[in-house]
PDB file of C-alpha atoms in Angstrom:
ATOM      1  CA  UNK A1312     160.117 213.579 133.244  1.00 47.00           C
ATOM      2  CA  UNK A1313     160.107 210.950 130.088  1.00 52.00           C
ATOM      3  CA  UNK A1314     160.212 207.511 131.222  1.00 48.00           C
ATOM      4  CA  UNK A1315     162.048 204.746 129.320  1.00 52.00           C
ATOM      5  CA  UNK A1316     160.353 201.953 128.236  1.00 53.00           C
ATOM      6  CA  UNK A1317     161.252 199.607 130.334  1.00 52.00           C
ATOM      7  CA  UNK A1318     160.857 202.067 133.115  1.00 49.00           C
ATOM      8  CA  UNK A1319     156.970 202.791 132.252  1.00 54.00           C
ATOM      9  CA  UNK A1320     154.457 200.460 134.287  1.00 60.00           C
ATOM     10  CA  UNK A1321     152.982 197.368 132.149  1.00 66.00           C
ATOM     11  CA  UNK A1322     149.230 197.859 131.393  1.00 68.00           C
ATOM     12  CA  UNK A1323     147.318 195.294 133.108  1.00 74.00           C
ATOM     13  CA  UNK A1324     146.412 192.338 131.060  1.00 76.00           C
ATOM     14  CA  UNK A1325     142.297 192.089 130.625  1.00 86.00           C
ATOM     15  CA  UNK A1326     142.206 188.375 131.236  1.00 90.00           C
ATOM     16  CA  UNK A1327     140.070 186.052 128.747  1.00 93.00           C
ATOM     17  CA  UNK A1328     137.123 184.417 130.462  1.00 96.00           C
ATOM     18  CA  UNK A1329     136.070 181.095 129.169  1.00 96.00           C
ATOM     19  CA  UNK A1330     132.965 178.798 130.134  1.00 97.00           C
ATOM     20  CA  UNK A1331     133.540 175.130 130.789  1.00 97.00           C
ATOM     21  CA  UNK A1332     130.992 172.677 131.967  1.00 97.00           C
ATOM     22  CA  UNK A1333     131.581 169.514 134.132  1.00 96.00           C
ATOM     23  CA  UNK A1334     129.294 166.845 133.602  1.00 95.00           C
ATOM     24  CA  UNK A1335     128.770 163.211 133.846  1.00 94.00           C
ATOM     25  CA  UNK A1336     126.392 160.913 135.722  1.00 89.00           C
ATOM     26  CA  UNK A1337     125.482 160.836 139.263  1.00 86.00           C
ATOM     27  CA  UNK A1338     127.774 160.601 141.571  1.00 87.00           C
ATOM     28  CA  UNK A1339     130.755 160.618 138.684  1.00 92.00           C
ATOM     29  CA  UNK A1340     132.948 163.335 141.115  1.00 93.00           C
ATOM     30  CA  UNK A1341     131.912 166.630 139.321  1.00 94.00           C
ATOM     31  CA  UNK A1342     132.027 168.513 142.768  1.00 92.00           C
ATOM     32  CA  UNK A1343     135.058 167.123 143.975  1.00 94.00           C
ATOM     33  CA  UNK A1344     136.600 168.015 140.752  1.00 96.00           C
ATOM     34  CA  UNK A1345     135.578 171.713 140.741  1.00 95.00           C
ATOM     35  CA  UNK A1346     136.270 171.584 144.174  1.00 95.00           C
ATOM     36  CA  UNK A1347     139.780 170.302 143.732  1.00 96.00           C
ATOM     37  CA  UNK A1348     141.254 173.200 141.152  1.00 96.00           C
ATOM     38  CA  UNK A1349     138.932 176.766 142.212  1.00 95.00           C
ATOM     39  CA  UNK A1350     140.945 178.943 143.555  1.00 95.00           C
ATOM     40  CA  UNK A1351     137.566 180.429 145.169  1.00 93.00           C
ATOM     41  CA  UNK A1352     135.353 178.590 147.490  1.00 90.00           C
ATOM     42  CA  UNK A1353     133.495 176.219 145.216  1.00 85.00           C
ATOM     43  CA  UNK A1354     129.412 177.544 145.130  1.00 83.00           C
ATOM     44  CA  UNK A1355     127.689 174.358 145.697  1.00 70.00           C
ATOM     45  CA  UNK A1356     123.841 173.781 145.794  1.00 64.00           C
ATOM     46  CA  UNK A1357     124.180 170.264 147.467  1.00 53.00           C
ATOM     47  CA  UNK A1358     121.016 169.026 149.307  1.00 52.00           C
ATOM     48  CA  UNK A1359     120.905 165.685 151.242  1.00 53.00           C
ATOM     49  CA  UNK A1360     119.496 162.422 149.345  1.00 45.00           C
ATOM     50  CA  UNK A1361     115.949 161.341 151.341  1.00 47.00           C
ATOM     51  CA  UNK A1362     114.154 158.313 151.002  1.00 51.00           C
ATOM     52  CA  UNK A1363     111.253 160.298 149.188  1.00 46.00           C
ATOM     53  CA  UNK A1364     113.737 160.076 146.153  1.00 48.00           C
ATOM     54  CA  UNK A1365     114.939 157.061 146.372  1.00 48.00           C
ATOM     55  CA  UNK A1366     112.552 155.716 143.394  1.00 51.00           C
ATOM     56  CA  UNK A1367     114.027 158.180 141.201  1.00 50.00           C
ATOM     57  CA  UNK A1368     117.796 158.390 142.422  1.00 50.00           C
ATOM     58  CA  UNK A1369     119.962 155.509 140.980  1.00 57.00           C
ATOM     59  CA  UNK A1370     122.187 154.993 143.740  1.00 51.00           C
ATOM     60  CA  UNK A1371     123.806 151.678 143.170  1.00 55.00           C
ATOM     61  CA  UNK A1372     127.695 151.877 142.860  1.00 51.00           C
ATOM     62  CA  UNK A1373     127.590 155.397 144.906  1.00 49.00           C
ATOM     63  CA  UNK A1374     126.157 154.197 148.349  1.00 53.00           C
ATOM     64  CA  UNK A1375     127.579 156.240 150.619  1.00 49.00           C
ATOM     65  CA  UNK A1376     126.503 159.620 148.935  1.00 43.00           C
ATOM     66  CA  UNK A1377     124.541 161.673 151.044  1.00 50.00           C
ATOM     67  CA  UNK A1378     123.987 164.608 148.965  1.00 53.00           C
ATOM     68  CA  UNK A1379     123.099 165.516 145.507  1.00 51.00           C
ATOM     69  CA  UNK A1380     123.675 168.649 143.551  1.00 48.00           C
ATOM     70  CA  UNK A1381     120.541 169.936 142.717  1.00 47.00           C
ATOM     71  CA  UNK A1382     121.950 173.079 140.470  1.00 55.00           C
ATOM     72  CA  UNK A1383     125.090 173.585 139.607  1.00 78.00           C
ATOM     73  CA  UNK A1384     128.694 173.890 141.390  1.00 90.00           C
ATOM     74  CA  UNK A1385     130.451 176.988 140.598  1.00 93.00           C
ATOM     75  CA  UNK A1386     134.481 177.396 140.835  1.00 95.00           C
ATOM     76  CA  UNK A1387     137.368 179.428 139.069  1.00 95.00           C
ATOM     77  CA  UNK A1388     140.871 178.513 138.007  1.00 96.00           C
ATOM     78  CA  UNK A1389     143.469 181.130 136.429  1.00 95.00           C
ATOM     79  CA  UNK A1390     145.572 179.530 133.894  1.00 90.00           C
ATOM     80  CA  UNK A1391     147.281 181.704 132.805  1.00 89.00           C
ATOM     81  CA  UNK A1392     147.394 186.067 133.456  1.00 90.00           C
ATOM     82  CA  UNK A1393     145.504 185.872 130.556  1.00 93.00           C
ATOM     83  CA  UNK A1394     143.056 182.973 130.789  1.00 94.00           C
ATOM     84  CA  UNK A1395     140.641 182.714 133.412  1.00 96.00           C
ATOM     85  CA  UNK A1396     137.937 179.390 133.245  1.00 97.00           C
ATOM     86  CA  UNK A1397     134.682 179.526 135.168  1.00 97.00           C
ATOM     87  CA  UNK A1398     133.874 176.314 136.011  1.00 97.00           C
ATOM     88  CA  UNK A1399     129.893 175.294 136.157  1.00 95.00           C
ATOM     89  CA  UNK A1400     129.618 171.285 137.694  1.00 92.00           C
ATOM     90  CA  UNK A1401     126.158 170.406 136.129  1.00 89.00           C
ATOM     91  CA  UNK A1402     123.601 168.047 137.824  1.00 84.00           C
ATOM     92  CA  UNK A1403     123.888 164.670 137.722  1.00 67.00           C
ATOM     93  CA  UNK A1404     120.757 162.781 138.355  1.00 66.00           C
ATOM     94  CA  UNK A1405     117.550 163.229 135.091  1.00 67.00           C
ATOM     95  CA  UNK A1406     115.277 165.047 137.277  1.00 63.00           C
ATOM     96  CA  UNK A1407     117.654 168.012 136.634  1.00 66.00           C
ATOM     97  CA  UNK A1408     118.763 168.014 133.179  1.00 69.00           C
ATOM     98  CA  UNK A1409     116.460 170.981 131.972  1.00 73.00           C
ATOM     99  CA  UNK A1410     118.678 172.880 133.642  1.00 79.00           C
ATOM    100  CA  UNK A1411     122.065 171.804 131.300  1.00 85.00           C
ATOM    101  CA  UNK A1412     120.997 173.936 128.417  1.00 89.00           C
ATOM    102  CA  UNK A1413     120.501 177.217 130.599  1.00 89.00           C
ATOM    103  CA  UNK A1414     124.252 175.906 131.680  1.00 89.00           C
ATOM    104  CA  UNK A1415     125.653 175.302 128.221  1.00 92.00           C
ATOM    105  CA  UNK A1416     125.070 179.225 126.838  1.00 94.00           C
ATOM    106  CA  UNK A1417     128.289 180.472 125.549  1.00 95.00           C
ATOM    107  CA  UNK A1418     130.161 177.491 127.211  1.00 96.00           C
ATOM    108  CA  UNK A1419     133.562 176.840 125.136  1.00 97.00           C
ATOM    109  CA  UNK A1420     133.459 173.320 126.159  1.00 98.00           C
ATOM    110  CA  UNK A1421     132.917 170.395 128.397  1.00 98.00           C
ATOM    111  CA  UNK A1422     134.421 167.687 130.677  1.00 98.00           C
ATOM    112  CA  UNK A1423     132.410 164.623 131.097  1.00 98.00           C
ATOM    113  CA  UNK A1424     133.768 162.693 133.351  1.00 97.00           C
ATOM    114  CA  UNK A1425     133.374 158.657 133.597  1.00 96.00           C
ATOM    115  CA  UNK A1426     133.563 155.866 135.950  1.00 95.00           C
ATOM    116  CA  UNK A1427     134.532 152.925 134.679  1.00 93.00           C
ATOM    117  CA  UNK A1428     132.360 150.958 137.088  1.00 91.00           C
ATOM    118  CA  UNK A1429     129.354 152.983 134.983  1.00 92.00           C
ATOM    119  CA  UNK A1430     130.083 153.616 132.116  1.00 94.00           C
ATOM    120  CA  UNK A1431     126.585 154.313 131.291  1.00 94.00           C
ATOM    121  CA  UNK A1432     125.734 157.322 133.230  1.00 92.00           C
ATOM    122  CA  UNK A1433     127.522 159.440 130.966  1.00 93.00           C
ATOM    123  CA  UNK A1434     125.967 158.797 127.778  1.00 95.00           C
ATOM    124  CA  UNK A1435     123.570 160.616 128.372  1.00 93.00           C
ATOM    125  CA  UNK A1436     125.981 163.489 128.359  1.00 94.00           C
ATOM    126  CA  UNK A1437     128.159 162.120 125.828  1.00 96.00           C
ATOM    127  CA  UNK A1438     125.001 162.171 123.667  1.00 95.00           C
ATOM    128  CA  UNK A1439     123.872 165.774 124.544  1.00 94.00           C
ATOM    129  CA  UNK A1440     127.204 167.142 123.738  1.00 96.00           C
ATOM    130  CA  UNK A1441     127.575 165.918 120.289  1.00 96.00           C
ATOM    131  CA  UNK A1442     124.018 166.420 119.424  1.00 95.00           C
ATOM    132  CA  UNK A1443     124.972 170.388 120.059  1.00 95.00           C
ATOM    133  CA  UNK A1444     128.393 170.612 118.424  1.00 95.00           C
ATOM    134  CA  UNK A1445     129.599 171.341 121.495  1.00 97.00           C
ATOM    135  CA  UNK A1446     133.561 170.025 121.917  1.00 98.00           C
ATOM    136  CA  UNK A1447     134.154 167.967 124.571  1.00 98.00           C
ATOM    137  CA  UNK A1448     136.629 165.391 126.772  1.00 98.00           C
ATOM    138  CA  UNK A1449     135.908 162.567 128.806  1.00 98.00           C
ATOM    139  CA  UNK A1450     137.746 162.701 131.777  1.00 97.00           C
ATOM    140  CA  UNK A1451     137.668 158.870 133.320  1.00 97.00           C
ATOM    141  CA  UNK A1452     137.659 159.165 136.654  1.00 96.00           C
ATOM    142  CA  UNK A1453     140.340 156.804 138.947  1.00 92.00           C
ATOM    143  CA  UNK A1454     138.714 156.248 141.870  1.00 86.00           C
ATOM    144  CA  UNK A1455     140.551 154.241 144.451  1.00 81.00           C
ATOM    145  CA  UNK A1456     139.818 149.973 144.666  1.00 78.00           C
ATOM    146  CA  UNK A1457     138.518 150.522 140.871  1.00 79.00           C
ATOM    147  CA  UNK A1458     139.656 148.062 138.033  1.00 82.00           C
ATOM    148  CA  UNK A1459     141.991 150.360 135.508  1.00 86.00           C
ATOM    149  CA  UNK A1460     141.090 149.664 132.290  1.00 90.00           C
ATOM    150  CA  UNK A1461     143.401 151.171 129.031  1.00 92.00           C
ATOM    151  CA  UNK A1462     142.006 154.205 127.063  1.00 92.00           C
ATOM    152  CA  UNK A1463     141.478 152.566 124.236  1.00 94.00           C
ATOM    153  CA  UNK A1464     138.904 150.088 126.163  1.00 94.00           C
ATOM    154  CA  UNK A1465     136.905 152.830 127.582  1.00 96.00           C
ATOM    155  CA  UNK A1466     136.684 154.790 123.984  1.00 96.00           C
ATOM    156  CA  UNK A1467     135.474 151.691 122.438  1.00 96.00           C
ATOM    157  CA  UNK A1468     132.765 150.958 125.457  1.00 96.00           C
ATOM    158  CA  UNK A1469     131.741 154.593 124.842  1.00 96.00           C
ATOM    159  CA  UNK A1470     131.871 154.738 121.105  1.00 96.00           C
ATOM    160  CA  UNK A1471     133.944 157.987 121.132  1.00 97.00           C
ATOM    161  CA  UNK A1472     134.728 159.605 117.413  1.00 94.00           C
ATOM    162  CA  UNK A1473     138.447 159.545 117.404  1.00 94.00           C
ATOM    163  CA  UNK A1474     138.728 163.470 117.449  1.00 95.00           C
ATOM    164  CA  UNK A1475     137.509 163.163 121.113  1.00 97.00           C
ATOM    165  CA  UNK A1476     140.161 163.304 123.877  1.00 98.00           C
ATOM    166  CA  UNK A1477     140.202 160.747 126.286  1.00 98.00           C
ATOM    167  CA  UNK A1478     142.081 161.606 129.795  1.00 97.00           C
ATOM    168  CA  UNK A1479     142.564 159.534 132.432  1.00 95.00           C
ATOM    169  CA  UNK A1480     142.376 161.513 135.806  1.00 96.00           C
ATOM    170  CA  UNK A1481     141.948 162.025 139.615  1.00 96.00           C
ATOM    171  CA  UNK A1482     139.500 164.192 140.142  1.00 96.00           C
ATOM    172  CA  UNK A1483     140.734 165.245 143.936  1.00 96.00           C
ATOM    173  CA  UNK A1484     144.230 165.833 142.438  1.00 96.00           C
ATOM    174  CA  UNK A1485     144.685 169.500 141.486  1.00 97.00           C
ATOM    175  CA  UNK A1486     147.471 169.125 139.001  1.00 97.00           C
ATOM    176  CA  UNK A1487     145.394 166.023 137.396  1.00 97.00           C
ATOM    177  CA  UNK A1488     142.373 167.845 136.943  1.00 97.00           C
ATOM    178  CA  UNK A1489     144.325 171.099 135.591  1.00 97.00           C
ATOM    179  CA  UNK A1490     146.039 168.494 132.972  1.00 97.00           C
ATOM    180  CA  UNK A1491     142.271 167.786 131.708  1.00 97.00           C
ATOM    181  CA  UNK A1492     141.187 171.547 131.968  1.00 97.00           C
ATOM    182  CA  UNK A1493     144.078 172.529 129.515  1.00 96.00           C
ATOM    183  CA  UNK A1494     143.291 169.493 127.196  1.00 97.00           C
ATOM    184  CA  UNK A1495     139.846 170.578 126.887  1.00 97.00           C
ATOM    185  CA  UNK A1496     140.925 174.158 125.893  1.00 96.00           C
ATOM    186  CA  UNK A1497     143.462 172.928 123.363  1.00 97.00           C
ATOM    187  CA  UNK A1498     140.864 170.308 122.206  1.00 97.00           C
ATOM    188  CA  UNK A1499     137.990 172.997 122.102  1.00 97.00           C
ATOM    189  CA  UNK A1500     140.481 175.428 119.830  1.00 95.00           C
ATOM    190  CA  UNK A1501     141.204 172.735 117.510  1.00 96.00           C
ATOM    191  CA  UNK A1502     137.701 172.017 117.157  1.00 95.00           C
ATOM    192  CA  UNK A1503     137.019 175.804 116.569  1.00 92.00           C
ATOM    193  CA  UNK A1504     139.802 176.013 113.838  1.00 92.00           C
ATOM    194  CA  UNK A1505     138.202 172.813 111.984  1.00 89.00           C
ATOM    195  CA  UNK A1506     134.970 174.081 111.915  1.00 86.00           C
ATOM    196  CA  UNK A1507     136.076 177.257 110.773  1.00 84.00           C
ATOM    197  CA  UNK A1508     138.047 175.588 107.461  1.00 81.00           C
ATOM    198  CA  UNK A1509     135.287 173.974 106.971  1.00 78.00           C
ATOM    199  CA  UNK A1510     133.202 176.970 106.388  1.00 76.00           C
ATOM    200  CA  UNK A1511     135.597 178.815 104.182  1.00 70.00           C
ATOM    201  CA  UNK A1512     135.845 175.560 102.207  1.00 66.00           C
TER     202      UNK A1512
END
């Protein structure tokens, strides 16, 4: 029997797999946020704060954290049938940031998320970012009894290049934090494409 086109079953679509990296200072919401949009149960290597770290864990502005992620968090989101993002929440804290370039390899891009209450803990990752050519957002963070400030306030605190995205966000909102996922893939094609002139230039 000779099917008709339209009759004849659709070849499943190989989806794309992408890399994306969370990151940001302690504290920032990087495991709520993967939490928030993985369709899997989030991997999380949390372990409790102690007071033997204390000297070494900057906890001001995030007192009522108990844990810390001492690896990674791990979490998936389908975009699209075709687009699939693995999500990899990096550590916050300097004790762990040997492990960042294991967790960059073959990474399309990053979110570093910010809290405007401090701003500094993510230059640090602002900083590693561009030092790699790596494309990036920051993702500001809204968390609740915080003073809003406008975008263009927080760029110039952070001394962003104007090709860098700047997203305000809710990182236990879902349909927020898929907002700054597809901003970071849009941002981190562009950035392909202009690098790519560039060359043939």
């Amino acid at each position: 029997m000779i099917f008709g086109r339209s009759e004849r079953a659709k070849a499943p679509v190989e989806p794309v797999t992408l890399k994306i990296l969370v990151a940001g200072g302690f504290g920032v919401g990087k495991t709520t946020l993967v939490g928030a949009v993985s369709e899997i149960r989030p991997l999380r290597t949390e372990e409790l704060l102690t007071e033997a770290g204390r000297p070494v864990d900057d906890t001001s502005g995030v007192e009522s954290k108990h844990t810390t992620t001492v690896a990674m968090d791990f979490g998936r989101i389908t975009l699209r049938e075709d687009l699939v993002l693995y999500l990899f929440g990096t550590p916050g804290q300097e004790r762990f940031w040997f492990m960042w370039d294991e967790l960059s390899e073959g990474a399309l891009g990053a979110v570093v998320l910010a809290d405007t209450r401090r701003l500094e803990d993510c230059f640090a990752a602002i900083d590693y970012f561009e030092r790699r050519s790596i494309p990036f957002l920051v993702g500001v963070n809204c968390f609740e009894g915080a003073v809003r400030h406008p975008g263009e306030s927080v760029r110039q605190a952070l001394d962003l290049d104007d090709d860098v995205p700047l997203l305000l966000t809710d990182a236990r909102d879902r349909e927020s934090v898929k907002e700054v996922l597809v901003g970071l893939v849009q941002h981190a094609m562009e950035y392909a494409a202009d690098r790519r002139e560039a060359v043939v230039r």
